[in-house]
Coordinates of C-alpha atoms in Angstrom, one line a residue:
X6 CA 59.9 91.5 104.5
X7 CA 60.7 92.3 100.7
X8 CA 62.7 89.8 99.2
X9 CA 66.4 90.7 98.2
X10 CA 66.9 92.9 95.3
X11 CA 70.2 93.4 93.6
X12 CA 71.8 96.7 94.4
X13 CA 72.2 99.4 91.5
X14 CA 73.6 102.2 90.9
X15 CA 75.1 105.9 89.2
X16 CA 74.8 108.8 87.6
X17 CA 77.0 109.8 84.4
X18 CA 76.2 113.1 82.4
X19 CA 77.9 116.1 80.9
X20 CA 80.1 117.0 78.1
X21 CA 83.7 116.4 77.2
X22 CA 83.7 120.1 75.7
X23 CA 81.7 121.4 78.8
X24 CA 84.5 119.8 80.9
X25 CA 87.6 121.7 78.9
X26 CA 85.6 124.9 79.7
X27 CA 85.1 123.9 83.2
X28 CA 89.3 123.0 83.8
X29 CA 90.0 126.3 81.4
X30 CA 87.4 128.9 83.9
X31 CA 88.4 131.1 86.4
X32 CA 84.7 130.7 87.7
X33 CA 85.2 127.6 90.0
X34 CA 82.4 124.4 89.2
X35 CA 79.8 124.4 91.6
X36 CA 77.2 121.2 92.7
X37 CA 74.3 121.0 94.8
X38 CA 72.7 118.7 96.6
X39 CA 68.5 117.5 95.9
X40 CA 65.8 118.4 97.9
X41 CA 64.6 115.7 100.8
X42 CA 62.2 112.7 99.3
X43 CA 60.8 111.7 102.7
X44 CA 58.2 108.5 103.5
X45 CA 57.0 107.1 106.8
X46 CA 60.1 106.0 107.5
X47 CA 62.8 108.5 106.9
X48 CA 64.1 110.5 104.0
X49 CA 66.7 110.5 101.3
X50 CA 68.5 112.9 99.0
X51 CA 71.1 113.0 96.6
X52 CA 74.6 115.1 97.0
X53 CA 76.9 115.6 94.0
X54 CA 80.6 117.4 93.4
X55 CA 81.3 119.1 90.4
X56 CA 83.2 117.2 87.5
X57 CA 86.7 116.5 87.7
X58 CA 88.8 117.2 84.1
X59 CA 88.8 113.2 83.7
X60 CA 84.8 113.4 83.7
X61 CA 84.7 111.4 87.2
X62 CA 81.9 112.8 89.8
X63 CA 81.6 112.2 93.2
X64 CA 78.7 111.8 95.1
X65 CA 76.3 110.0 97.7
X66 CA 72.8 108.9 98.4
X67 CA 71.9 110.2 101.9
X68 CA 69.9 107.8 104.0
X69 CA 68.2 108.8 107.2
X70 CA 66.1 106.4 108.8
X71 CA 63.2 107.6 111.7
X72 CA 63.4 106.3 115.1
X73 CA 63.1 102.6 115.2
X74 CA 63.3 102.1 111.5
X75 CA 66.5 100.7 109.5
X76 CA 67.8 100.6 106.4
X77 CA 70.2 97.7 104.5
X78 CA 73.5 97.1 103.4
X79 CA 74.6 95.5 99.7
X80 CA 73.6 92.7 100.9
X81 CA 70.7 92.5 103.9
X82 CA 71.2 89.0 105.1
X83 CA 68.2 86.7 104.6
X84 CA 65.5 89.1 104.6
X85 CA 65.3 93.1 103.2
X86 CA 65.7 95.2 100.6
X87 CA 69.5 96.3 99.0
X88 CA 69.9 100.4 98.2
X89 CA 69.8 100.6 94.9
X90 CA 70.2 103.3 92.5
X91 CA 69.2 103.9 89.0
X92 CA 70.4 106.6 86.0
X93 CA 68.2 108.1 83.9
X94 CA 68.3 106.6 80.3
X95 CA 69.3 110.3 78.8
X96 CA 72.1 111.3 82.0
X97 CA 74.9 110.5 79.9
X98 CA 76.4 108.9 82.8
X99 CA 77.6 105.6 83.8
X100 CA 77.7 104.5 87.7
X101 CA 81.1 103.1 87.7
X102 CA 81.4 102.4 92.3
X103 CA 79.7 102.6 95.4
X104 CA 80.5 102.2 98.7
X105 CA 79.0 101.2 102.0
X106 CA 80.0 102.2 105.7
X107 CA 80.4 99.1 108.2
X108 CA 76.8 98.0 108.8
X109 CA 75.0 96.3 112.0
X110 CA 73.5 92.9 112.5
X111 CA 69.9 93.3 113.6
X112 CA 68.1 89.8 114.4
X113 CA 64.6 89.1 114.4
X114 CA 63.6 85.6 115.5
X115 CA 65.5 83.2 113.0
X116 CA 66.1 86.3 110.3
X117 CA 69.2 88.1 110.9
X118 CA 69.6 91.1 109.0
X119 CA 72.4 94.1 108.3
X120 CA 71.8 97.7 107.7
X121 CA 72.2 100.7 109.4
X122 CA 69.9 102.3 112.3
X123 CA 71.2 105.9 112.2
X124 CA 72.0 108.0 109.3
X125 CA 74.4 106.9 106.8
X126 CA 75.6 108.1 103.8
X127 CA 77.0 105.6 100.5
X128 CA 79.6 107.6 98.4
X129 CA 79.2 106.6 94.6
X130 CA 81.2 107.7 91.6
X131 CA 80.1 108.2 87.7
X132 CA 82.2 108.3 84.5
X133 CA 80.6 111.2 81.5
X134 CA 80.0 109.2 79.0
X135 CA 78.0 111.5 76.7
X136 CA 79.4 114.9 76.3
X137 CA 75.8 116.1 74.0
X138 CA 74.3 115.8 77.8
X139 CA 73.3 118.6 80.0
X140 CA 75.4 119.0 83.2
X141 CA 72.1 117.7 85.2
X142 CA 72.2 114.2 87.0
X143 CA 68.9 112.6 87.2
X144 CA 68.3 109.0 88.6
X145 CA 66.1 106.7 90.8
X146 CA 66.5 106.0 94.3
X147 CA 65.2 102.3 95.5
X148 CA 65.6 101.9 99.6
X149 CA 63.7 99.4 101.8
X150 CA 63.0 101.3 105.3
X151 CA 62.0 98.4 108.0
X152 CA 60.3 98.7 111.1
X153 CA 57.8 96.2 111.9
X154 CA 57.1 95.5 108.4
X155 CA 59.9 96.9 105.1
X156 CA 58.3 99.4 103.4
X157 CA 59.7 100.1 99.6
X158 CA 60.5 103.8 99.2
X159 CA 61.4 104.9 95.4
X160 CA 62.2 108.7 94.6
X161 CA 63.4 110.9 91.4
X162 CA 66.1 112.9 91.9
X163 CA 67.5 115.5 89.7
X164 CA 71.1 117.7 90.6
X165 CA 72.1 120.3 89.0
X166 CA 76.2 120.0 88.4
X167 CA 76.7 123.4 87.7
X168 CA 74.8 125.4 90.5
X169 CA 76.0 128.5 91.5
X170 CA 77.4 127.9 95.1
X171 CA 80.2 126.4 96.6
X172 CA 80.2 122.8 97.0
X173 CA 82.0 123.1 100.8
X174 CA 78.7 121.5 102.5
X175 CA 78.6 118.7 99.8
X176 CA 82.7 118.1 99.9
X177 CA 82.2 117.7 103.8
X178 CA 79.7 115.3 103.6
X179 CA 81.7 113.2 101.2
X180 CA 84.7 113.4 103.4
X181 CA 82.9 112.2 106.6
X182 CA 81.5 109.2 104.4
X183 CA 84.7 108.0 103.2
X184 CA 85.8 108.1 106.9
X185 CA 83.4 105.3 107.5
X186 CA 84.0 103.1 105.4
X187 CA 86.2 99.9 105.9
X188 CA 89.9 99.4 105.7
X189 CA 91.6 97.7 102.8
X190 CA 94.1 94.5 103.8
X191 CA 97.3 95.9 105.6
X192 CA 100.2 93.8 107.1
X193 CA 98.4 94.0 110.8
X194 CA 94.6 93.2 108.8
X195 CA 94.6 91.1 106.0
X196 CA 93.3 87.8 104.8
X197 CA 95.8 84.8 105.7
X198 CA 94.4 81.8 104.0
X199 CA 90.8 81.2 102.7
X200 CA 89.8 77.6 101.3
X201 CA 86.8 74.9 101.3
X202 CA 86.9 72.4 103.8
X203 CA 87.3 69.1 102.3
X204 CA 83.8 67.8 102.8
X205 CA 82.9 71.4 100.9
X206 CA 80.3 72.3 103.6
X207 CA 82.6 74.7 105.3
X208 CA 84.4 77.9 104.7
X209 CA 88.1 77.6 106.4
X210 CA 89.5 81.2 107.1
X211 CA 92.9 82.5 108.8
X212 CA 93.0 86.0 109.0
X213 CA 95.6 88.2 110.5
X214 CA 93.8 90.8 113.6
X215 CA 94.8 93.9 114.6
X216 CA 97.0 93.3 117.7
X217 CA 94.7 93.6 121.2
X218 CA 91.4 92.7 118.5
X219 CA 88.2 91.3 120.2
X220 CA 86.2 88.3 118.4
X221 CA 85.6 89.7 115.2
X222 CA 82.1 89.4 113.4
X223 CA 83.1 88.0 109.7
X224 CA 80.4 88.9 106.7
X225 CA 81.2 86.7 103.7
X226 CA 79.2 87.2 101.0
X227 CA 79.1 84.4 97.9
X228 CA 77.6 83.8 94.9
X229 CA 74.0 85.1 94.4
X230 CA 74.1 87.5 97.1
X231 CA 74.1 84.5 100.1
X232 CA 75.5 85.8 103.2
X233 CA 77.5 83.7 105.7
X234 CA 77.6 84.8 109.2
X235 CA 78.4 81.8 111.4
X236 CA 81.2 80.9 112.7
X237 CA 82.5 77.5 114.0
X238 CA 85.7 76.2 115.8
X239 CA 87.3 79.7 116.3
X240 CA 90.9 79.8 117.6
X241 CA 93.6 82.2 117.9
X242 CA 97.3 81.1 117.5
X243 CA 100.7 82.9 116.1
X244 CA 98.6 85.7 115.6
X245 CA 96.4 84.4 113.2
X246 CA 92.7 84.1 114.0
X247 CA 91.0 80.7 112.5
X248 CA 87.8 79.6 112.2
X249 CA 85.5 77.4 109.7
X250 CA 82.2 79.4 108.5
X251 CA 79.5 77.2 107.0
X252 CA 78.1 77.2 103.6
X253 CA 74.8 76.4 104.2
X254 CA 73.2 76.4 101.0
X255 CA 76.1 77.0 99.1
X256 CA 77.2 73.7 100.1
X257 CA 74.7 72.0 97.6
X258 CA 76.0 74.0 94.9
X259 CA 79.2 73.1 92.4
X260 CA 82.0 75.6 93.2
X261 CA 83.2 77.2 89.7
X262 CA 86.4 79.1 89.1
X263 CA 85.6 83.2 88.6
X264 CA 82.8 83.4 91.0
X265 CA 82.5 86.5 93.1
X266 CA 83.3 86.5 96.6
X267 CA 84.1 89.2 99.3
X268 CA 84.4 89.3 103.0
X269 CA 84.1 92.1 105.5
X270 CA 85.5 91.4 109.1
X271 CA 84.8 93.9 111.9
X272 CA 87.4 93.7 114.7
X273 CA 86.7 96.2 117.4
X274 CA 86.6 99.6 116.1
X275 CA 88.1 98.8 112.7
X276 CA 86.9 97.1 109.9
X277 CA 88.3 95.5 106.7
X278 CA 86.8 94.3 103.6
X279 CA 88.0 93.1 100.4
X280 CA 87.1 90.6 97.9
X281 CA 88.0 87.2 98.5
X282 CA 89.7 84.5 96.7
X283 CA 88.7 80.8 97.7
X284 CA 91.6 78.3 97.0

């Protein structure tokens, strides 16, 4: 398998005058959405919305595996490739979010992996941040596509912003994305306490479930992209679901102030993430 690579990603292009004549027309904006780039292992596209009159545009790299092959989350675990996405020098555009659905843990042996087995879809936005640009996005796509073996697949894509039919298709697509993506903290899912064991070696979490929730799976990811996934000495009392995670190789390394964290916990058929503040 590929070693990790750190996920990228966005488009930014158009003009701030194009964008007063696009709020100011009767004609509505249209998008479009890129042709297939397709390998051995699946295929990938590009979807785009029209500009909003703050210069924001929505869109989404499309990911569909073959049967038997997967694709990776942010972060793949200990082994895979990261999606990762790359504006052209000249967009005029600046790749300012993107977002993953709740993925699966696949295990191979000792390598324990997360990514998605079926189609899935990773909204993004991007802020104009040139308004000499043409209303075209153009970027890179970077995807690892995993069977037996992962096999790298890299594609140019180039969307028109301004096509000339509705965007109802791509707006669909968008919505049913966001749909699947995870929760933020709310009173009956949220993070209760999070802290280093005193010997440092362990993670200490206490996390408030949705009532009736099965053993969650817990993804924290730390520094450098390393991904805990154990759990140890699980218990459930008050309504508030403990349980140590170890650091494994984090444990060797000094702690600092400012360093980013983030945890994603999957409890039955919701999921939560959010980034996470160690105390």
């Amino acid at each position: 398998m590929a070693s990790i690579l750190k996920t990228g990603l966005r488009f930014q292009t158009l003009c701030l005058g194009l964008l007063a004549t696009l709020a100011s027309s009767l004609t509505p904006a249209h998008a479009e959405m890129s042709d297939w780039a397709v390998n051995d292992g699946g295929r990938m596209r590009i979807v785009a919305l029209p500009p909003e009159p703050d210069g924001t545009v929505r869109g989404a790299l499309q990911i569909e595996p073959r049967d038997g092959w997967i694709t990776y989350w942010k972060q793949p675990g200990q082994a895979g490739i990261p999606p990762q996405l790359s504006l052209a020098p000249d967009s005029g555009l600046t790749l300012t979010d993107m977002k993953f659905p709740v993925p699966k843990q696949f295990v191979d042996g000792d390598v324990r992996d997360l990514g998605y087995d079926h189609p899935v879809t990773l909204p993004f936005t991007v802020k104009i941040t040139d308004a000499s640009r043409p209303a075209v996005f153009k970027a890179s796509a970077f995807i690892g596509l995993c069977r037996n073996i992962c096999v790298p697949f890299q594609a140019e894509f180039q969307v028109n912003l301004l096509s000339k039919k509705l965007p109802l298709e791509e707006n669909l697509i968008l919505d049913e994305a966001t749909r699947h993506l995870p929760e933020v903290p709310s009173p009956d899912f949220a993070v209760a306490e999070s802290k280093l064991g005193s010997d440092h070696k362990k993670l200490k979490l206490s996390l408030k479930l949705p009532e009736g929730s099965p053993r969650p799976d817990i993804v924290v990811v730390g520094p450098d992209g390393h991904v805990l996934l154990d759990q140890e000495h699980a218990k459930t009392s008050g309504g508030i679901y403990s349980v140590d995670m170890p650091l494994g190789k984090l444990a060797n390394k000094p702690m600092q102030t400012g360093q980013d964290w983030s945890l994603l916990v999957i409890a039955g058929n919701r999921a939560m993430e959010t980034p996470l503040a160690i105390e």
